Every structure is written in C-alpha cells, then in structure tokens.
C-alpha positions as semicolon CSV with decimal commas, in nm:
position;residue;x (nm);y (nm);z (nm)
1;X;13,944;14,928;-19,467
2;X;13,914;14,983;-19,810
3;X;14,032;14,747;-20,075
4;X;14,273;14,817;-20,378
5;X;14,203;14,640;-20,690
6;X;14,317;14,597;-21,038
7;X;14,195;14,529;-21,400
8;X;14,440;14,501;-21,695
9;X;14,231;14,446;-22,039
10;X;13,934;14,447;-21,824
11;X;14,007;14,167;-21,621
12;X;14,075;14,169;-21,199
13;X;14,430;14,083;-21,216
14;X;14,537;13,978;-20,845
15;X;14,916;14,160;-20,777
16;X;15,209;14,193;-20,546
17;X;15,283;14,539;-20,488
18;X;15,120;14,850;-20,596
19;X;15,213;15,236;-20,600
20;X;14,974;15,464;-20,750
21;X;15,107;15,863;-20,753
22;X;14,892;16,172;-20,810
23;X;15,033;16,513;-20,842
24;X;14,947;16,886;-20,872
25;X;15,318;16,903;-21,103
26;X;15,157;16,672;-21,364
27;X;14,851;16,621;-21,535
28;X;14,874;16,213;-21,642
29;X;14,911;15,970;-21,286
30;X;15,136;15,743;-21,232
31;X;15,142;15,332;-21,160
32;X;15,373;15,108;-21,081
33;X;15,271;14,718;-21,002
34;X;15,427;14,403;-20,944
35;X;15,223;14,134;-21,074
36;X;15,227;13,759;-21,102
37;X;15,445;13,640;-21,444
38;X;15,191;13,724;-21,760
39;X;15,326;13,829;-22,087
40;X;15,211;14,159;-22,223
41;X;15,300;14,272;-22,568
42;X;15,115;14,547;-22,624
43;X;14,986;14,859;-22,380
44;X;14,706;14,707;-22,257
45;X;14,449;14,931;-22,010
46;X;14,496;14,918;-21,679
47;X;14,242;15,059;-21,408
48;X;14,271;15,038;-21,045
49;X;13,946;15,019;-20,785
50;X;13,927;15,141;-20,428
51;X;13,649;14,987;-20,239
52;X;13,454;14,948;-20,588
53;X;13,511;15,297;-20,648
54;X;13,740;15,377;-21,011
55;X;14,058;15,609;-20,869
56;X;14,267;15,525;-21,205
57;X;14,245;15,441;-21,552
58;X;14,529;15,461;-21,804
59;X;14,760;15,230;-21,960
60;X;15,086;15,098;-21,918
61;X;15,411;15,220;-22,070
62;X;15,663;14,990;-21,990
63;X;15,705;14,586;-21,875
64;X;16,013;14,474;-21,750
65;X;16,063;14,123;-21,726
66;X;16,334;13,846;-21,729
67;X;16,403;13,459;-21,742
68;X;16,491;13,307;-21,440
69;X;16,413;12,980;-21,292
70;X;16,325;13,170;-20,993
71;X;16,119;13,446;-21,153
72;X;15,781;13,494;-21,020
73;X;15,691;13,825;-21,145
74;X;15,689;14,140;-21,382
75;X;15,711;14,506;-21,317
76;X;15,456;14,701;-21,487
77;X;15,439;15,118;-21,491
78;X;15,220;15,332;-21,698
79;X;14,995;15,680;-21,639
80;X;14,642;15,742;-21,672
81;X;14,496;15,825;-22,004
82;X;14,576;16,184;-22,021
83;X;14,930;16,034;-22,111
84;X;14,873;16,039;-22,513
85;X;14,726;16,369;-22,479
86;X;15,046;16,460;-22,339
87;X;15,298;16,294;-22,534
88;X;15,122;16,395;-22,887
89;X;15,281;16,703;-23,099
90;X;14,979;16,845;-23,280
91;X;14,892;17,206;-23,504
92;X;14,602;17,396;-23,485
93;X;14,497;17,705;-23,658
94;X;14,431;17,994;-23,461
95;X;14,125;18,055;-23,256
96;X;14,006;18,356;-23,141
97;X;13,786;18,495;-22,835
98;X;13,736;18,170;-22,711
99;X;13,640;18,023;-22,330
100;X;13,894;17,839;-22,222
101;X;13,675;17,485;-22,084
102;X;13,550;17,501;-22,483
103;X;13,919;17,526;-22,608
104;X;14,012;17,282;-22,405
105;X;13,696;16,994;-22,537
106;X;13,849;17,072;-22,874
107;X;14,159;16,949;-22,771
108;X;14,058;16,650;-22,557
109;X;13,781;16,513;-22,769
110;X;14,057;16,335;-23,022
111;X;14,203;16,144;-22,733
112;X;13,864;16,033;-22,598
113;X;13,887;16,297;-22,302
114;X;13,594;16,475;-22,152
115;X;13,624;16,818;-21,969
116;X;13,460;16,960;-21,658
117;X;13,457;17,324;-21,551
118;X;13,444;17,397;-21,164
119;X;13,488;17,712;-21,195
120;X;13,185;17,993;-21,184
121;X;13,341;18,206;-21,497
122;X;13,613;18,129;-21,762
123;X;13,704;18,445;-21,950
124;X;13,793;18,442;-22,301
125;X;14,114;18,358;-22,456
126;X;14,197;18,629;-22,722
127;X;14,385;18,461;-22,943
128;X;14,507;18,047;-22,955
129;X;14,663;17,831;-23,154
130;X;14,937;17,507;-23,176
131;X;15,226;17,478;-23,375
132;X;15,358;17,098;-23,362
133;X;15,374;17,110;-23,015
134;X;15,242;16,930;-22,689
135;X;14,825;17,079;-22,653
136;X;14,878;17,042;-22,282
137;X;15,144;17,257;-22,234
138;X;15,026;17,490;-22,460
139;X;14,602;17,505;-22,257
140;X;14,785;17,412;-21,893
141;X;15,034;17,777;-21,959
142;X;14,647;17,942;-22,011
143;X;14,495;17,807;-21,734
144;X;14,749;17,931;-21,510
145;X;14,774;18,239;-21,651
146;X;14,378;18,306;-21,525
147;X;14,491;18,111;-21,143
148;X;14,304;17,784;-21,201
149;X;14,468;17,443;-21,205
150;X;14,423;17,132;-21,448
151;X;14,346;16,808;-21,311
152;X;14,277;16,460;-21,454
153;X;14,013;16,252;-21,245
154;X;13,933;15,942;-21,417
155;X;13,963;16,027;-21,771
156;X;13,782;16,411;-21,699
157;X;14,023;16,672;-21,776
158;X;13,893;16,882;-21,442
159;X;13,944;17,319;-21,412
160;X;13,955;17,399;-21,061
161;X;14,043;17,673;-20,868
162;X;14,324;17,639;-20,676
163;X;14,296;17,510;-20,321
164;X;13,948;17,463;-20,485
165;X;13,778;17,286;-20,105
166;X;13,794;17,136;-19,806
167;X;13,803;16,812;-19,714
168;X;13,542;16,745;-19,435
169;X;13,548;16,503;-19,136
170;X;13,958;16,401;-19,219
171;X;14,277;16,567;-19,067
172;X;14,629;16,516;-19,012
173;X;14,771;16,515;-18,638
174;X;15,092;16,431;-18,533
175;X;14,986;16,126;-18,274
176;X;14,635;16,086;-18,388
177;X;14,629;15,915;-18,741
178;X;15,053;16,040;-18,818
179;X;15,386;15,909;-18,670
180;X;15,545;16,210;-18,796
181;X;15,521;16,526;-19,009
182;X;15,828;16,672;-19,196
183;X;15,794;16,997;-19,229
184;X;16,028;17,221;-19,460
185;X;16,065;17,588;-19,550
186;X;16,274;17,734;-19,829
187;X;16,406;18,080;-19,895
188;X;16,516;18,025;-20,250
189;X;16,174;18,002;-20,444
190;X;16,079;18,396;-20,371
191;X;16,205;18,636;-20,603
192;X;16,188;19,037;-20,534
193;X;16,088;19,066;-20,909
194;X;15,928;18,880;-21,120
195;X;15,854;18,988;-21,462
196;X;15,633;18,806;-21,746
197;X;15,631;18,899;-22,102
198;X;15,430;18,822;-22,376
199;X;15,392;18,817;-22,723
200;X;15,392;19,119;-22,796
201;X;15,639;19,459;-22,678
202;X;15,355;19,595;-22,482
203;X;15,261;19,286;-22,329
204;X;15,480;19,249;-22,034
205;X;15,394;19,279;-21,674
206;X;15,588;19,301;-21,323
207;X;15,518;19,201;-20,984
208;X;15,788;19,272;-20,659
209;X;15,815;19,147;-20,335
210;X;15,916;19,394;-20,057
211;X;16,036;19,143;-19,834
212;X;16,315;18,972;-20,027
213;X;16,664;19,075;-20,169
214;X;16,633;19,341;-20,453
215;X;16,900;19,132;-20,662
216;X;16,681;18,867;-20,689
217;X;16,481;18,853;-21,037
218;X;16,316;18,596;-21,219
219;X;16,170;18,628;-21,627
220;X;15,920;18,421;-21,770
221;X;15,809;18,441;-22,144
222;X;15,448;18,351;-22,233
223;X;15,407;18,333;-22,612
224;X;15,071;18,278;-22,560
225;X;14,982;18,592;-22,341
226;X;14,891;18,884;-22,601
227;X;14,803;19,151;-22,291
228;X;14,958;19,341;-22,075
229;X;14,632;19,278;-21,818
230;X;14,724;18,865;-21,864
231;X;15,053;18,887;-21,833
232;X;15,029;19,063;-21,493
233;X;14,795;18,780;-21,387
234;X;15,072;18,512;-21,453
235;X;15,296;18,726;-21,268
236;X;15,072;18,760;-20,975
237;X;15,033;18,374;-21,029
238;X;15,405;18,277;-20,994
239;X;15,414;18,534;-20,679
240;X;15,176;18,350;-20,510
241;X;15,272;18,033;-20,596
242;X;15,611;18,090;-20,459
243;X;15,498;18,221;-20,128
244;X;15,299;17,907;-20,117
245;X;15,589;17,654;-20,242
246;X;15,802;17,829;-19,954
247;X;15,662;17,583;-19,653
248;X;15,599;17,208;-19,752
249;X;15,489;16,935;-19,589
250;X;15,495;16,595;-19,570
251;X;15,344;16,289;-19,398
252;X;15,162;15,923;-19,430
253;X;14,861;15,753;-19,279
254;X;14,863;15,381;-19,278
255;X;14,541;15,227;-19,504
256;X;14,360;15,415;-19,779
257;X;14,089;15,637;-19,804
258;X;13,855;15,682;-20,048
259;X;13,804;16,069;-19,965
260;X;14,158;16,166;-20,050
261;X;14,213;15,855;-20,293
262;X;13,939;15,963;-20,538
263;X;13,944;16,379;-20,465
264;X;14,205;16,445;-20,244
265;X;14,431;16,625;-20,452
266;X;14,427;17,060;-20,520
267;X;14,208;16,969;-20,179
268;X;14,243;17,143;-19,793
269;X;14,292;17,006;-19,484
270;X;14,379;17,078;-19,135
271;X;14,755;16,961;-19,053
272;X;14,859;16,974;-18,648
273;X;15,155;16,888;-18,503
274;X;15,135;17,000;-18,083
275;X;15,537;16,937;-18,065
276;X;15,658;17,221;-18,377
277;X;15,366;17,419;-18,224
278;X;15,211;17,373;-18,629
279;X;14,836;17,415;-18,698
280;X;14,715;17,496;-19,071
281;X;14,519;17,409;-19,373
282;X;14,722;17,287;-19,635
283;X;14,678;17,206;-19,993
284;X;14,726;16,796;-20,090
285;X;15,020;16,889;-20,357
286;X;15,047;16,495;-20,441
287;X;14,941;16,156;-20,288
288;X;15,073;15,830;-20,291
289;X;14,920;15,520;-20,244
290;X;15,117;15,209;-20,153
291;X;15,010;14,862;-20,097
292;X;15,257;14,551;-20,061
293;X;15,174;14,222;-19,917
294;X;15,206;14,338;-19,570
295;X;15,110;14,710;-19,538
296;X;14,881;14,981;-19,703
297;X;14,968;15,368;-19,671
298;X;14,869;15,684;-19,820
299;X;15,137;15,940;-19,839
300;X;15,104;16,292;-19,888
301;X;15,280;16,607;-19,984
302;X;15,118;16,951;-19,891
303;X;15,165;17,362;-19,883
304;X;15,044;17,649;-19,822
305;X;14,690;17,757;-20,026
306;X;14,651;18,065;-20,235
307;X;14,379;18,192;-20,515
308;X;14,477;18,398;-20,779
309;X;14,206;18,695;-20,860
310;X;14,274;18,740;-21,207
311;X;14,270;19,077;-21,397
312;X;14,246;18,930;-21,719
C-alpha cells in the first residue's frame, strides 16, 4: 500500500493525522495535519508525497496551538498554491480576441503558476479584462462559459473537458472494494428556464426544460459574456450541469491510490451496487484522503457526466 508523506520547508516532517481534500467546487486543495509540537511563525510550504509521487503542494494558512503540560501537538491547515492566486484582487486592461489557455498564463505567471491545455481547441475570448477583483473568478466564469473545467494539479493550472477520461483497471462495487454507497437524488437543482445575460441588451440567451414545473426559473448575469452565441453556451452549461448535480454519490475505499490520488478528480469510473440495482460511470466530483495512526481511506463524491458542445 502506498505511503503518505510530508515536507514542511522542505523537510519530511513525520505527523499524526492527515486529511487532504480535492474538489471539482474549488480550484486551491485543501490540508489539514496534526503534527508533533513545532513552532511555525510564518506560512511555510507544505507538500505531501504518495508512494514518492507529489499529490500536493501549497502552504499553510493557519496553526493552532496551545500550552498545556499535556500538549503533544499542533493543528496545521492550508491549500495548495493556487490559494494566492485566489485570494489576490488585481486590474487588468482589456484584452481582446484572445485564447483562453494564453489569457489564463498571463494571469498565472505572477503567482509562479504554469498552465496546461487538454483540450483540442480553445476559441477566442472577444473581449477581457479585471477590475480589482479575484482573476480566478473572473477566467474560471470563461471557462465554463465554453464547458471546460479548471483544475490545479501540482502547481499546473489544468483546462479539461469535463468528465475529461476514464479511469482504467479501478471501480467501485458495493462488496468488492466498498462497504456501502450512498446514493442521493434531488429534484430542486433543475429549473424549467434558465436564462443568462450578458453584457450587453442583445446578449442574453435561454434554455428550458420540458420535464420540470414551468414556474421554475433561474437568471444568471455574466458581465463577461458580450454574445448572444456565449451566453447560450453558459446556459446550456448550467442545464447540464444540473441534470448532472441531480444524482450524487458517495462512498470510501480503505488505503490510497495513486491513480485517483494524483488524477482522480473531473475523472470516470464504473460505480455498482447489485442491492439498489445501480450500475454507471460517474464523475469523481471530490476526494478525500485520510490517514490517522490506525487507518487510511480515500473517500469520494461522484455524479452523473456531461460535455458541453459549445456554440461559441
């Protein structure tokens, strides 16, 4: 079984506990360690190891620690290094008729960020520009406005389709390598209209559903959309998406595995369960992987895959 190690200023550093979180609802990872007493003054790097292979590198955010006679430890938490991408406000002047993976260097290259495009063809991005505001949630509103997904993997800001593979040789089954699978389907995410505008008057777009209650409508302004061909791409977006968000899933595997540790997440794989008569590919939504003195699990979320085919 693979082996979960840490480094904080670029030393091993041996530890108690460990939770590491990965999600498709946020672009910087999470950490969360208990570690022998140390004191730490500053927000030192932190990178975690599994098997010799590098699954996480940021820096931590927050010690707590107190004096006791019987204290033998501090809790650390951080996020990987997207974090001070994320929590910067910056302006930039507008750019125009630009690809979105080159955009997207510009705006990574200050925090020491590199960018990777998995995706075939990025089209153009007519107009862009930042007014002292986050430059994530400015490029991640972009990228799913043309169906792709951001992802941080090590310090690469990653575009990928969504549902973007398969994982090979691994599945879930419900008294093979799982205990139990909790399986949940909502109503309320599906809207019988939903409507983007953007920018501009003219740049607005709708998208209905035939299948649920005409009173239902949902609105979402895009200041950055400045077509009505974009906008109706977000729109188809959110549709999908909600169809998707409708049936989630949930389950852990005891140990850790370096396929879904390292690439696991925006990833599909085959979920069974013989008793609710359940057999489909899911999409890894967000992972968790736990390690105490006793146990090691990997935890998963999951639901259903879509691709956007964008008209922009």
């Amino acid at each position: 079984m693979s082996q979960l190690t840490m480094h904080i200023n670029g030393a091993q550093t041996a530890f108690y506990s460990a939770e590491l979180s990965y999600s498709l609802e946020q672009l910087a990872h999470t950490f969360r360690c208990k570690v022998p007493v140390m004191v730490i003054d500053l927000p030192l790097p932190v990178s975690f190891y599994l098997g010799g292979q590098l699954i996480l590198k940021g820096q931590i955010d927050q010690v707590e620690s107190a004096t006791d006679s019987g204290s033998r430890s501090v809790n650390i938490t951080g996020r990987s290094v997207s974090a001070n991408m994320i929590d910067s406000r910056i302006t930039m002047d507008a750019l125009y008729d630009q690809p979105m993976d080159k955009l997207l260097r510009r705006l990574a290259a200050p925090f020491g960020l590199r960018v990777e495009s998995l995706v075939s063809t990025l089209k153009a991005v007519p107009e862009f520009q930042i007014n002292a505001e986050s430059p994530v949630e400015n490029i991640a509103q972009l990228i799913r406005e043309q169906g792709l997904v951001l992802i941080e993997r090590n310090g690469v800001l990653t575009i990928e389709n969504t549902a973007h593979s398969i994982i090979q040789d691994i599945g879930l089954e419900v008294g093979n390598n799982i205990e139990r699978l909790e399986i949940a389907r909502q109503f309320h995410t599906r809207f019988h209209r939903t409507e983007v505008q953007g920018a501009w008057d003219d740049a607005s777009a709708v998208v209905t559903a035939a299948d649920v209650d005409a009173s239902r409508t949902r609105v979402i302004i895009c200041d950055q959309l400045q077509s009505a061909d974009a906008c109706l791409s977000r729109a188809r977006y959110e549709h999908n998406l909600a169809i998707a968000q409708s049936l989630t899933a949930s389950a852990s595997i005891a140990g850790l595995f370096p396929a879904l540790a390292i690439d696991g997440l925006n990833r599909v794989i085959r979920v069974i369960d013989q008793t609710q008569q359940f057999s489909e590919m899911l999409v890894i939504k967000g992972l968790s992987l736990s390690v105490s003195e006793s146990a090691q699990t990997t935890s998963m979320t999951l639901f259903r895959p879509f691709r956007e085919q964008s008209d922009v």
